[in-house]
mmCIF file of C-alpha atoms in Angstrom:
data_model
loop_
_atom_site.group_PDB
_atom_site.id
_atom_site.type_symbol
_atom_site.label_atom_id
_atom_site.label_comp_id
_atom_site.label_asym_id
_atom_site.label_seq_id
_atom_site.Cartn_x
_atom_site.Cartn_y
_atom_site.Cartn_z
ATOM 1 C CA MET J 188 -12.410 -26.519 15.622
ATOM 2 C CA ASN J 189 -11.607 -27.219 12.614
ATOM 3 C CA TYR J 190 -11.617 -25.053 9.049
ATOM 4 C CA PRO J 191 -10.901 -26.733 6.479
ATOM 5 C CA ASN J 192 -9.399 -24.678 4.235
ATOM 6 C CA GLY J 193 -7.616 -22.504 7.159
ATOM 7 C CA LYS J 194 -9.881 -20.234 6.270
ATOM 8 C CA ARG J 195 -12.131 -18.465 9.121
ATOM 9 C CA PRO J 196 -14.765 -16.517 9.369
ATOM 10 C CA VAL J 197 -13.744 -12.971 9.144
ATOM 11 C CA VAL J 198 -13.701 -11.468 12.333
ATOM 12 C CA ASP J 199 -13.674 -8.119 12.866
ATOM 13 C CA LYS J 200 -11.712 -6.998 15.532
ATOM 14 C CA ALA J 201 -9.860 -3.647 16.425
ATOM 15 C CA VAL J 202 -6.445 -4.379 16.613
ATOM 16 C CA SER J 203 -4.637 -2.259 18.311
ATOM 17 C CA PRO J 204 -1.041 -0.930 15.877
ATOM 18 C CA ALA J 205 2.534 -2.224 17.678
ATOM 19 C CA GLY J 206 2.757 -0.534 20.957
ATOM 20 C CA SER J 207 -0.326 1.233 21.453
ATOM 21 C CA THR J 208 -1.890 -0.314 24.955
ATOM 22 C CA SER J 209 -5.502 2.014 24.529
ATOM 23 C CA GLN J 210 -7.634 0.099 23.477
ATOM 24 C CA GLY J 211 -10.242 2.514 22.980
ATOM 25 C CA TYR J 212 -8.490 4.557 20.432
ATOM 26 C CA GLY J 213 -8.286 1.137 18.515
ATOM 27 C CA ASN J 214 -12.291 1.159 18.726
ATOM 28 C CA ARG J 215 -12.595 5.058 18.222
ATOM 29 C CA GLY J 216 -10.029 4.631 15.248
ATOM 30 C CA MET J 217 -12.186 1.529 13.753
ATOM 31 C CA THR J 218 -15.345 3.993 13.249
ATOM 32 C CA LEU J 219 -13.453 6.518 11.289
ATOM 33 C CA GLU J 220 -10.671 3.570 9.163
ATOM 34 C CA GLU J 221 -14.742 1.431 8.330
ATOM 35 C CA ASP J 222 -16.479 5.142 6.755
ATOM 36 C CA ILE J 223 -12.933 5.642 5.103
ATOM 37 C CA ASN J 224 -13.518 2.190 3.244
ATOM 38 C CA ALA J 225 -16.836 2.005 3.104
ATOM 39 C CA THR J 226 -16.615 5.558 0.507
ATOM 40 C CA ASN J 227 -13.759 4.423 -0.900
ATOM 41 C CA ALA J 228 -15.720 0.496 -2.224
ATOM 42 C CA PHE J 229 -18.238 3.114 -3.302
ATOM 43 C CA TYR J 230 -15.370 5.376 -5.308
ATOM 44 C CA ARG J 231 -14.085 2.592 -7.039
ATOM 45 C CA SER J 232 -17.432 0.165 -7.696
ATOM 46 C CA THR J 233 -18.687 3.695 -9.522
ATOM 47 C CA GLY J 234 -15.680 4.996 -10.998
ATOM 48 C CA ARG J 235 -15.167 7.826 -9.038
ATOM 49 C CA GLY J 236 -11.324 6.698 -8.045
ATOM 50 C CA LEU J 237 -8.979 3.984 -6.911
ATOM 51 C CA ILE J 238 -7.221 4.149 -2.692
ATOM 52 C CA HIS J 239 -7.288 1.839 -0.818
ATOM 53 C CA LYS J 240 -5.785 0.967 3.007
ATOM 54 C CA LYS J 241 -3.396 0.286 2.514
ATOM 55 C CA PRO J 242 -2.728 -3.677 4.780
ATOM 56 C CA THR J 243 -1.025 -3.425 7.893
ATOM 57 C CA PRO J 244 2.266 -4.171 8.055
ATOM 58 C CA VAL J 245 3.716 -6.970 10.207
ATOM 59 C CA GLN J 246 6.648 -8.747 10.417
ATOM 60 C CA ILE J 247 6.448 -12.611 9.932
ATOM 61 C CA VAL J 248 8.947 -14.479 12.409
ATOM 62 C CA ASN J 249 6.693 -18.182 11.807
ATOM 63 C CA VAL J 250 4.570 -19.930 9.557
ATOM 64 C CA HIS J 251 3.621 -23.458 8.966
ATOM 65 C CA TYR J 252 2.283 -25.668 5.955
ATOM 66 C CA PRO J 253 0.195 -28.260 6.878
ATOM 67 C CA LYS J 254 -0.123 -29.827 4.422
ATOM 68 C CA ARG J 255 -4.230 -29.515 3.210
ATOM 69 C CA THR J 256 -4.726 -26.181 4.166
ATOM 70 C CA ALA J 257 -2.878 -22.464 4.439
ATOM 71 C CA ALA J 258 -0.529 -22.096 5.358
ATOM 72 C CA VAL J 259 -0.403 -20.454 9.112
ATOM 73 C CA ILE J 260 1.482 -17.307 10.575
ATOM 74 C CA THR J 261 2.203 -19.024 13.967
ATOM 75 C CA GLU J 262 4.417 -15.426 15.329
ATOM 76 C CA ALA J 263 4.046 -11.941 14.032
ATOM 77 C CA TYR J 264 4.721 -9.256 15.224
ATOM 78 C CA PHE J 265 3.089 -5.981 14.329
ATOM 79 C CA LYS J 266 5.503 -3.029 11.959
ATOM 80 C CA GLN J 267 5.546 0.576 12.475
ATOM 81 C CA PRO J 268 3.770 2.044 8.839
ATOM 82 C CA SER J 269 6.989 3.588 7.520
ATOM 83 C CA THR J 270 4.193 5.819 5.384
ATOM 84 C CA THR J 271 0.657 7.088 5.468
ATOM 85 C CA ASP J 272 -2.778 4.224 6.405
ATOM 86 C CA TYR J 273 -4.460 5.200 2.725
ATOM 87 C CA ASN J 274 -3.339 6.546 -1.019
ATOM 88 C CA GLY J 275 -4.459 5.105 -4.393
ATOM 89 C CA VAL J 276 -4.552 7.297 -7.975
ATOM 90 C CA TYR J 277 -7.892 9.772 -8.822
ATOM 91 C CA LYS J 278 -7.113 12.088 -11.868
ATOM 92 C CA GLY J 279 -4.653 10.654 -12.251
ATOM 93 C CA ARG J 280 -3.107 12.300 -9.473
ATOM 94 C CA HIS J 281 -1.381 10.587 -6.830
ATOM 95 C CA ILE J 282 -3.636 10.618 -3.347
ATOM 96 C CA ASP J 283 -2.258 9.802 -0.709
ATOM 97 C CA PHE J 284 -3.666 10.215 3.271
ATOM 98 C CA GLU J 285 -3.472 9.300 6.665
ATOM 99 C CA ALA J 286 -7.147 8.838 8.903
ATOM 100 C CA LYS J 287 -7.118 10.550 12.533
ATOM 101 C CA GLU J 288 -9.351 10.008 15.285
ATOM 102 C CA THR J 289 -9.683 11.856 18.384
ATOM 103 C CA LYS J 290 -12.976 11.940 21.296
ATOM 104 C CA ASN J 291 -10.472 16.058 21.343
ATOM 105 C CA LYS J 292 -13.691 18.308 20.994
ATOM 106 C CA THR J 293 -10.815 21.560 21.469
ATOM 107 C CA SER J 294 -7.568 20.710 19.579
ATOM 108 C CA PHE J 295 -6.397 17.259 17.896
ATOM 109 C CA PRO J 296 -2.531 15.876 19.528
ATOM 110 C CA LEU J 297 0.274 16.020 17.279
ATOM 111 C CA SER J 298 1.193 12.909 19.331
ATOM 112 C CA ASN J 299 -1.523 10.499 16.780
ATOM 113 C CA ILE J 300 0.966 11.435 14.345
ATOM 114 C CA HIS J 301 4.205 9.867 14.119
ATOM 115 C CA GLU J 302 7.976 11.284 12.795
ATOM 116 C CA HIS J 303 8.184 8.852 10.300
ATOM 117 C CA GLN J 304 4.409 9.789 8.650
ATOM 118 C CA ILE J 305 5.233 13.037 8.381
ATOM 119 C CA ALA J 306 8.724 12.378 6.666
ATOM 120 C CA HIS J 307 6.811 10.603 4.078
ATOM 121 C CA MET J 308 4.069 13.802 3.979
ATOM 122 C CA GLU J 309 6.838 16.568 2.715
ATOM 123 C CA ALA J 310 8.319 13.205 0.318
ATOM 124 C CA VAL J 311 4.667 13.155 -1.230
ATOM 125 C CA ILE J 312 4.482 17.071 -1.544
ATOM 126 C CA LYS J 313 8.135 17.185 -3.053
ATOM 127 C CA GLN J 314 6.962 14.216 -6.059
ATOM 128 C CA GLU J 315 3.653 16.533 -5.892
ATOM 129 C CA GLY J 316 0.930 13.919 -5.052
ATOM 130 C CA ILE J 317 -1.866 14.926 -3.087
ATOM 131 C CA CYS J 318 -1.225 14.607 0.441
ATOM 132 C CA PHE J 319 -3.859 15.297 3.559
ATOM 133 C CA MET J 320 -5.148 14.252 6.661
ATOM 134 C CA ILE J 321 -8.850 13.084 7.925
ATOM 135 C CA ILE J 322 -8.660 14.111 11.180
ATOM 136 C CA ARG J 323 -12.371 13.129 13.090
ATOM 137 C CA PHE J 324 -13.566 14.730 16.131
ATOM 138 C CA ALA J 325 -15.624 12.200 17.279
ATOM 139 C CA SER J 326 -17.415 13.895 19.711
ATOM 140 C CA LEU J 327 -17.811 16.620 18.000
ATOM 141 C CA GLY J 328 -18.522 14.747 15.233
ATOM 142 C CA LYS J 329 -16.892 16.934 12.133
ATOM 143 C CA THR J 330 -14.520 15.253 9.546
ATOM 144 C CA PHE J 331 -11.632 17.508 8.251
ATOM 145 C CA TYR J 332 -10.072 17.490 5.832
ATOM 146 C CA PHE J 333 -6.887 18.568 6.677
ATOM 147 C CA SER J 334 -3.924 19.333 4.011
ATOM 148 C CA ALA J 335 0.141 18.166 4.611
ATOM 149 C CA GLU J 336 1.183 21.606 4.223
ATOM 150 C CA SER J 337 -0.933 22.392 6.592
ATOM 151 C CA LEU J 338 0.293 20.202 8.820
ATOM 152 C CA LEU J 339 2.885 20.298 8.294
ATOM 153 C CA GLU J 340 3.757 23.903 9.324
ATOM 154 C CA SER J 341 2.117 22.745 12.528
ATOM 155 C CA TRP J 342 3.989 20.194 12.906
ATOM 156 C CA ALA J 343 7.505 23.000 12.817
ATOM 157 C CA LYS J 344 6.093 25.305 15.177
ATOM 158 C CA HIS J 345 5.691 22.232 17.178
ATOM 159 C CA LEU J 346 9.320 21.663 17.170
ATOM 160 C CA GLN J 347 10.478 24.974 17.652
ATOM 161 C CA GLY J 348 8.169 24.686 21.563
ATOM 162 C CA GLY J 349 5.123 25.651 20.550
ATOM 163 C CA ARG J 350 2.314 23.864 20.655
ATOM 164 C CA LYS J 351 1.672 20.039 20.959
ATOM 165 C CA SER J 352 -1.651 19.672 19.001
ATOM 166 C CA ILE J 353 -3.800 21.369 16.595
ATOM 167 C CA SER J 354 -6.719 23.184 18.097
ATOM 168 C CA TYR J 355 -10.009 23.138 16.649
ATOM 169 C CA ASN J 356 -10.513 26.679 15.730
ATOM 170 C CA TYR J 357 -7.285 25.958 12.944
ATOM 171 C CA ILE J 358 -8.549 22.887 11.813
ATOM 172 C CA GLU J 359 -11.923 24.223 11.273
ATOM 173 C CA GLU J 360 -9.642 27.727 9.366
ATOM 174 C CA ALA J 361 -6.946 25.987 7.394
ATOM 175 C CA GLY J 362 -9.475 22.703 6.542
ATOM 176 C CA HIS J 363 -12.370 21.599 4.633
ATOM 177 C CA LEU J 364 -14.884 19.895 6.207
ATOM 178 C CA ILE J 365 -15.829 16.818 4.143
ATOM 179 C CA PRO J 366 -19.686 16.692 4.135
ATOM 180 C CA PHE J 367 -21.183 12.769 5.031
ATOM 181 C CA GLY J 368 -22.649 11.147 2.841
ATOM 182 C CA TYR J 369 -25.203 8.431 2.148
ATOM 183 C CA GLN J 370 -22.855 6.703 -0.260
ATOM 184 C CA ALA J 371 -20.180 8.090 0.323
ATOM 185 C CA ARG J 372 -19.844 8.262 3.368
ATOM 186 C CA ILE J 373 -16.657 10.349 4.422
ATOM 187 C CA ASP J 374 -16.847 12.827 1.007
ATOM 188 C CA TYR J 375 -13.661 13.830 0.482
ATOM 189 C CA LEU J 376 -12.789 13.665 -3.089
ATOM 190 C CA SER J 377 -15.351 16.628 -3.136
ATOM 191 C CA ILE J 378 -12.496 18.136 -1.504
ATOM 192 C CA VAL J 379 -9.477 16.926 -3.704
ATOM 193 C CA ASP J 380 -11.707 18.431 -6.698
ATOM 194 C CA LYS J 381 -12.091 21.955 -5.722
ATOM 195 C CA LEU J 382 -8.275 21.888 -3.987
ATOM 196 C CA TYR J 383 -7.822 20.316 -8.006
ATOM 197 C CA PHE J 384 -9.648 20.524 -10.875
ATOM 198 C CA MET F 262 14.533 -16.805 23.661
ATOM 199 C CA ASN F 263 13.745 -14.335 24.701
ATOM 200 C CA TYR F 264 13.198 -10.030 22.639
ATOM 201 C CA PRO F 265 12.690 -8.157 24.496
ATOM 202 C CA ASN F 266 11.044 -4.896 22.938
ATOM 203 C CA GLY F 267 8.847 -8.016 20.993
ATOM 204 C CA LYS F 268 11.771 -7.568 18.713
ATOM 205 C CA ARG F 269 13.675 -10.272 17.438
ATOM 206 C CA PRO F 270 15.786 -10.047 14.489
ATOM 207 C CA VAL F 271 14.500 -9.310 10.917
ATOM 208 C CA VAL F 272 14.710 -12.782 9.392
ATOM 209 C CA ASP F 273 14.725 -12.528 5.225
ATOM 210 C CA LYS F 274 12.543 -15.594 4.243
ATOM 211 C CA ALA F 275 10.869 -15.958 1.404
ATOM 212 C CA VAL F 276 7.482 -16.191 2.753
ATOM 213 C CA SER F 277 5.305 -17.862 0.319
ATOM 214 C CA PRO F 278 1.955 -16.334 -0.312
ATOM 215 C CA ALA F 279 -1.061 -18.290 0.217
ATOM 216 C CA GLY F 280 -1.799 -20.862 -1.805
ATOM 217 C CA SER F 281 1.614 -21.548 -2.754
ATOM 218 C CA THR F 282 3.124 -24.775 -3.314
ATOM 219 C CA SER F 283 6.371 -23.219 -5.141
ATOM 220 C CA GLN F 284 9.283 -23.015 -3.191
ATOM 221 C CA GLY F 285 11.474 -21.963 -6.204
ATOM 222 C CA TYR F 286 9.088 -20.063 -7.091
ATOM 223 C CA GLY F 287 9.402 -17.773 -3.668
ATOM 224 C CA ASN F 288 12.768 -17.156 -3.770
ATOM 225 C CA ARG F 289 13.076 -16.666 -7.367
ATOM 226 C CA GLY F 290 10.819 -13.913 -6.314
ATOM 227 C CA MET F 291 12.612 -12.509 -3.833
ATOM 228 C CA THR F 292 15.774 -11.775 -6.255
ATOM 229 C CA LEU F 293 13.064 -9.467 -8.253
ATOM 230 C CA GLU F 294 11.587 -7.545 -5.452
ATOM 231 C CA GLU F 295 15.060 -7.806 -3.683
ATOM 232 C CA ASP F 296 16.914 -5.430 -6.776
ATOM 233 C CA ILE F 297 13.249 -3.128 -6.223
ATOM 234 C CA ASN F 298 13.303 -2.945 -2.969
ATOM 235 C CA ALA F 299 16.721 -0.881 -2.895
ATOM 236 C CA THR F 300 15.884 0.416 -6.203
ATOM 237 C CA ASN F 301 12.636 2.379 -4.198
ATOM 238 C CA ALA F 302 14.878 3.365 -1.716
ATOM 239 C CA PHE F 303 17.043 4.763 -3.626
ATOM 240 C CA TYR F 304 15.173 6.551 -5.618
ATOM 241 C CA ARG F 305 13.458 7.700 -2.865
ATOM 242 C CA SER F 306 17.237 8.335 -0.506
ATOM 243 C CA THR F 307 18.000 10.886 -3.784
ATOM 244 C CA GLY F 308 14.045 11.898 -3.744
ATOM 245 C CA ARG F 309 13.586 10.668 -7.622
ATOM 246 C CA GLY F 310 10.715 8.693 -6.936
ATOM 247 C CA LEU F 311 8.835 7.759 -3.921
ATOM 248 C CA ILE F 312 7.691 4.149 -4.490
ATOM 249 C CA HIS F 313 6.965 1.198 -1.663
ATOM 250 C CA LYS F 314 6.199 -2.172 -1.484
ATOM 251 C CA LYS F 315 2.369 -2.625 0.162
ATOM 252 C CA PRO F 316 2.931 -4.909 2.563
ATOM 253 C CA THR F 317 2.274 -8.389 2.779
ATOM 254 C CA PRO F 318 -1.551 -8.697 3.276
ATOM 255 C CA VAL F 319 -2.719 -10.637 6.168
ATOM 256 C CA GLN F 320 -5.713 -11.567 8.158
ATOM 257 C CA ILE F 321 -4.926 -11.574 11.764
ATOM 258 C CA VAL F 322 -7.207 -13.561 13.962
ATOM 259 C CA ASN F 323 -5.937 -14.050 16.999
ATOM 260 C CA VAL F 324 -3.264 -12.256 18.846
ATOM 261 C CA HIS F 325 -1.603 -12.137 22.509
ATOM 262 C CA TYR F 326 -1.242 -9.266 24.124
ATOM 263 C CA PRO F 327 2.101 -9.590 26.534
ATOM 264 C CA LYS F 328 2.119 -7.417 29.330
ATOM 265 C CA ARG F 329 5.669 -6.079 29.263
ATOM 266 C CA THR F 330 6.583 -6.927 25.244
ATOM 267 C CA ALA F 331 5.306 -5.735 22.224
ATOM 268 C CA ALA F 332 1.979 -7.994 20.778
ATOM 269 C CA VAL F 333 2.230 -11.061 19.186
ATOM 270 C CA ILE F 334 -0.192 -11.930 16.869
ATOM 271 C CA THR F 335 -0.611 -15.982 16.693
ATOM 272 C CA GLU F 336 -2.671 -16.784 14.786
ATOM 273 C CA ALA F 337 -3.375 -15.630 11.201
ATOM 274 C CA TYR F 338 -3.152 -15.834 7.612
ATOM 275 C CA PHE F 339 -2.006 -14.785 4.217
ATOM 276 C CA LYS F 340 -5.156 -13.000 1.997
ATOM 277 C CA GLN F 341 -5.154 -12.839 -1.708
ATOM 278 C CA PRO F 342 -4.125 -9.201 -2.773
ATOM 279 C CA SER F 343 -6.203 -6.752 -4.085
ATOM 280 C CA THR F 344 -4.480 -4.677 -5.690
ATOM 281 C CA THR F 345 -0.485 -4.547 -8.011
ATOM 282 C CA ASP F 346 2.526 -4.493 -5.330
ATOM 283 C CA TYR F 347 4.216 -1.269 -5.606
ATOM 284 C CA ASN F 348 3.080 1.792 -5.592
ATOM 285 C CA GLY F 349 3.943 5.396 -5.020
ATOM 286 C CA VAL F 350 4.012 8.936 -6.830
ATOM 287 C CA TYR F 351 6.364 10.649 -9.250
ATOM 288 C CA LYS F 352 5.843 13.824 -10.078
ATOM 289 C CA GLY F 353 2.613 14.072 -9.389
ATOM 290 C CA ARG F 354 1.473 11.088 -10.744
ATOM 291 C CA HIS F 355 0.199 7.830 -9.441
ATOM 292 C CA ILE F 356 2.814 5.096 -10.300
ATOM 293 C CA ASP F 357 1.261 1.141 -9.626
ATOM 294 C CA PHE F 358 3.272 -1.904 -11.227
ATOM 295 C CA GLU F 359 3.153 -5.480 -9.948
ATOM 296 C CA ALA F 360 6.572 -7.781 -10.285
ATOM 297 C CA LYS F 361 7.196 -11.092 -11.691
ATOM 298 C CA GLU F 362 10.020 -13.598 -12.669
ATOM 299 C CA THR F 363 10.344 -16.714 -14.438
ATOM 300 C CA LYS F 364 12.663 -19.262 -15.736
ATOM 301 C CA ASN F 365 11.320 -19.900 -18.653
ATOM 302 C CA LYS F 366 13.338 -18.696 -21.546
ATOM 303 C CA THR F 367 10.340 -18.411 -24.118
ATOM 304 C CA SER F 368 7.493 -17.906 -22.662
ATOM 305 C CA PHE F 369 5.457 -15.854 -20.161
ATOM 306 C CA PRO F 370 3.122 -17.423 -18.269
ATOM 307 C CA LEU F 371 -0.159 -16.133 -17.763
ATOM 308 C CA SER F 372 -1.155 -18.114 -14.871
ATOM 309 C CA ASN F 373 1.758 -15.470 -12.749
ATOM 310 C CA ILE F 374 -1.128 -12.609 -12.552
ATOM 311 C CA HIS F 375 -4.592 -13.330 -11.074
ATOM 312 C CA GLU F 376 -7.996 -12.055 -12.547
ATOM 313 C CA HIS F 377 -8.564 -8.806 -9.461
ATOM 314 C CA GLN F 378 -4.878 -7.585 -10.542
ATOM 315 C CA ILE F 379 -5.917 -7.233 -14.720
ATOM 316 C CA ALA F 380 -9.158 -5.478 -12.778
ATOM 317 C CA HIS F 381 -7.021 -3.177 -10.737
ATOM 318 C CA MET F 382 -4.800 -2.026 -13.886
ATOM 319 C CA GLU F 383 -7.563 -1.726 -16.083
ATOM 320 C CA ALA F 384 -8.925 0.441 -12.886
ATOM 321 C CA VAL F 385 -5.749 2.172 -12.596
ATOM 322 C CA ILE F 386 -5.412 2.968 -16.519
ATOM 323 C CA LYS F 387 -9.506 3.872 -16.320
ATOM 324 C CA GLN F 388 -7.613 6.908 -13.416
ATOM 325 C CA GLU F 389 -5.476 7.909 -15.392
ATOM 326 C CA GLY F 390 -2.465 5.900 -13.395
ATOM 327 C CA ILE F 391 1.112 4.673 -14.746
ATOM 328 C CA CYS F 392 0.117 1.286 -14.611
ATOM 329 C CA PHE F 393 3.198 -1.776 -16.259
ATOM 330 C CA MET F 394 4.934 -5.057 -15.045
ATOM 331 C CA ILE F 395 8.187 -6.017 -14.312
ATOM 332 C CA ILE F 396 9.264 -8.510 -15.529
ATOM 333 C CA ARG F 397 12.194 -10.540 -15.520
ATOM 334 C CA PHE F 398 13.774 -13.693 -17.577
ATOM 335 C CA ALA F 399 15.346 -15.139 -14.850
ATOM 336 C CA SER F 400 17.280 -17.454 -17.207
ATOM 337 C CA LEU F 401 17.824 -15.352 -19.709
ATOM 338 C CA GLY F 402 19.182 -12.172 -17.102
ATOM 339 C CA LYS F 403 16.575 -9.982 -18.922
ATOM 340 C CA THR F 404 13.994 -7.027 -17.161
ATOM 341 C CA PHE F 405 11.732 -6.070 -19.028
ATOM 342 C CA TYR F 406 8.881 -2.980 -18.630
ATOM 343 C CA PHE F 407 5.827 -4.236 -20.107
ATOM 344 C CA SER F 408 2.968 -1.688 -19.711
ATOM 345 C CA ALA F 409 -0.579 -2.946 -18.413
ATOM 346 C CA GLU F 410 -2.081 -1.711 -21.466
ATOM 347 C CA SER F 411 -0.091 -4.684 -23.254
ATOM 348 C CA LEU F 412 -0.360 -7.214 -20.770
ATOM 349 C CA LEU F 413 -4.672 -6.187 -21.046
ATOM 350 C CA GLU F 414 -4.646 -6.729 -24.403
ATOM 351 C CA SER F 415 -2.511 -9.674 -24.685
ATOM 352 C CA TRP F 416 -4.891 -11.170 -21.134
ATOM 353 C CA ALA F 417 -8.136 -10.852 -23.813
ATOM 354 C CA LYS F 418 -6.891 -12.023 -26.495
ATOM 355 C CA HIS F 419 -6.037 -15.402 -24.126
ATOM 356 C CA LEU F 420 -9.736 -15.277 -22.716
ATOM 357 C CA GLN F 421 -10.727 -15.337 -26.337
ATOM 358 C CA GLY F 422 -8.664 -18.353 -26.590
ATOM 359 C CA GLY F 423 -5.288 -17.203 -26.572
ATOM 360 C CA ARG F 424 -2.294 -18.519 -25.500
ATOM 361 C CA LYS F 425 -1.620 -19.089 -21.929
ATOM 362 C CA SER F 426 1.655 -16.778 -22.173
ATOM 363 C CA ILE F 427 3.185 -13.999 -23.283
ATOM 364 C CA SER F 428 6.309 -14.554 -26.014
ATOM 365 C CA TYR F 429 9.547 -13.811 -25.023
ATOM 366 C CA ASN F 430 9.338 -12.014 -28.478
ATOM 367 C CA TYR F 431 6.963 -10.425 -27.987
ATOM 368 C CA ILE F 432 8.057 -8.976 -24.530
ATOM 369 C CA GLU F 433 10.884 -7.543 -25.846
ATOM 370 C CA GLU F 434 9.081 -5.648 -28.580
ATOM 371 C CA ALA F 435 5.749 -4.052 -26.588
ATOM 372 C CA GLY F 436 8.330 -3.423 -23.870
ATOM 373 C CA HIS F 437 11.210 -2.035 -22.868
ATOM 374 C CA LEU F 438 14.168 -3.741 -21.725
ATOM 375 C CA ILE F 439 15.038 -1.794 -17.683
ATOM 376 C CA PRO F 440 18.720 -0.796 -17.521
ATOM 377 C CA PHE F 441 21.312 -2.177 -15.138
ATOM 378 C CA GLY F 442 22.361 -0.564 -12.676
ATOM 379 C CA TYR F 443 24.451 -0.740 -9.538
ATOM 380 C CA GLN F 444 23.332 1.995 -7.408
ATOM 381 C CA ALA F 445 19.512 1.425 -9.188
ATOM 382 C CA ARG F 446 19.771 -1.413 -9.988
ATOM 383 C CA ILE F 447 16.532 -1.819 -12.028
ATOM 384 C CA ASP F 448 15.524 1.754 -13.213
ATOM 385 C CA TYR F 449 11.947 1.587 -14.609
ATOM 386 C CA LEU F 450 11.718 5.170 -13.889
ATOM 387 C CA SER F 451 13.894 6.521 -16.312
ATOM 388 C CA ILE F 452 11.272 4.093 -19.135
ATOM 389 C CA VAL F 453 8.812 6.248 -17.359
ATOM 390 C CA ASP F 454 10.852 9.385 -17.739
ATOM 391 C CA LYS F 455 10.810 8.479 -21.588
ATOM 392 C CA LEU F 456 7.479 7.133 -22.007
ATOM 393 C CA TYR F 457 5.313 10.325 -20.001
ATOM 394 C CA PHE F 458 7.410 12.724 -19.912
#
């Protein structure tokens, strides 16, 4: 089929990140991602906050420039993101977070987090940004705000030979359950308000 | 050639944004972009600030998953960015900016800026982020910090039938010349320091 402007209808595929082989994970991630995107759209439209998902980093190798249509990227590869997925600004403060879902019911596997994301979170904290994770236990239908500070602690213990996951109980204790709303589906700024303002 | 991990050597092409037909512009943009990327890398490595360029937004349409190599994107299109290109955190504050070069010697054409970028800058200001443009007059070898507030003023006048560009003289007067350094090539945080801290 021909699309005159080089545009096709948007196909919302659960695109797996580079190196990922688990399609199931991609689908789970999409669901939380959709909730957060909807929340961010609501925050933006009401002026409550300005937070975006960053585009998926892609290494572009080949681009075709057809004469009358838009440029087509014909070869590209997924790159490892060097930062977290979401950032923006809220009441002057920098907001920075990563969102992950797990089907696990008793713990959140640390293998979901990359080392460079940990390094990024450390750097955000050093610059006094507000940094956290949104962790969803899909099977339990619960979504938590978990501060980067708590995550870094768990990570440090893991590096010292500790467990390779964070227990659900600890996340429930050290984290904050995010209320599920109609418009702000994952109203994480309500937690930021409690903690910072 | 085969690249075992699906990785190829990085090819730094001046990739034109969607709809762009001016290759020359892409090249000019690359130079300022390289300077800013180097500056940001220096800021990050020294812990002075944490600012990244956002990945180019791409609409991915087709992905191949070869068995033993990384996923290959075989069809994708450039999307219009809905935000500015650079953001991050500095001393707790959110930093947000767009960078543009012009070969023009007497003015900066407002056609370089998209309406949605203006809307984004307005939203950043409302959330009390630090928002600005870095404008380089390539032929003059001068690079300016120009606040989003000043840009929005010029934009409003333009919409009311005013000129379609911002004069060099005004940018020199209302903006701030960014010192050119060896390591922080475009040391824009020195201007942020003066204005905000």
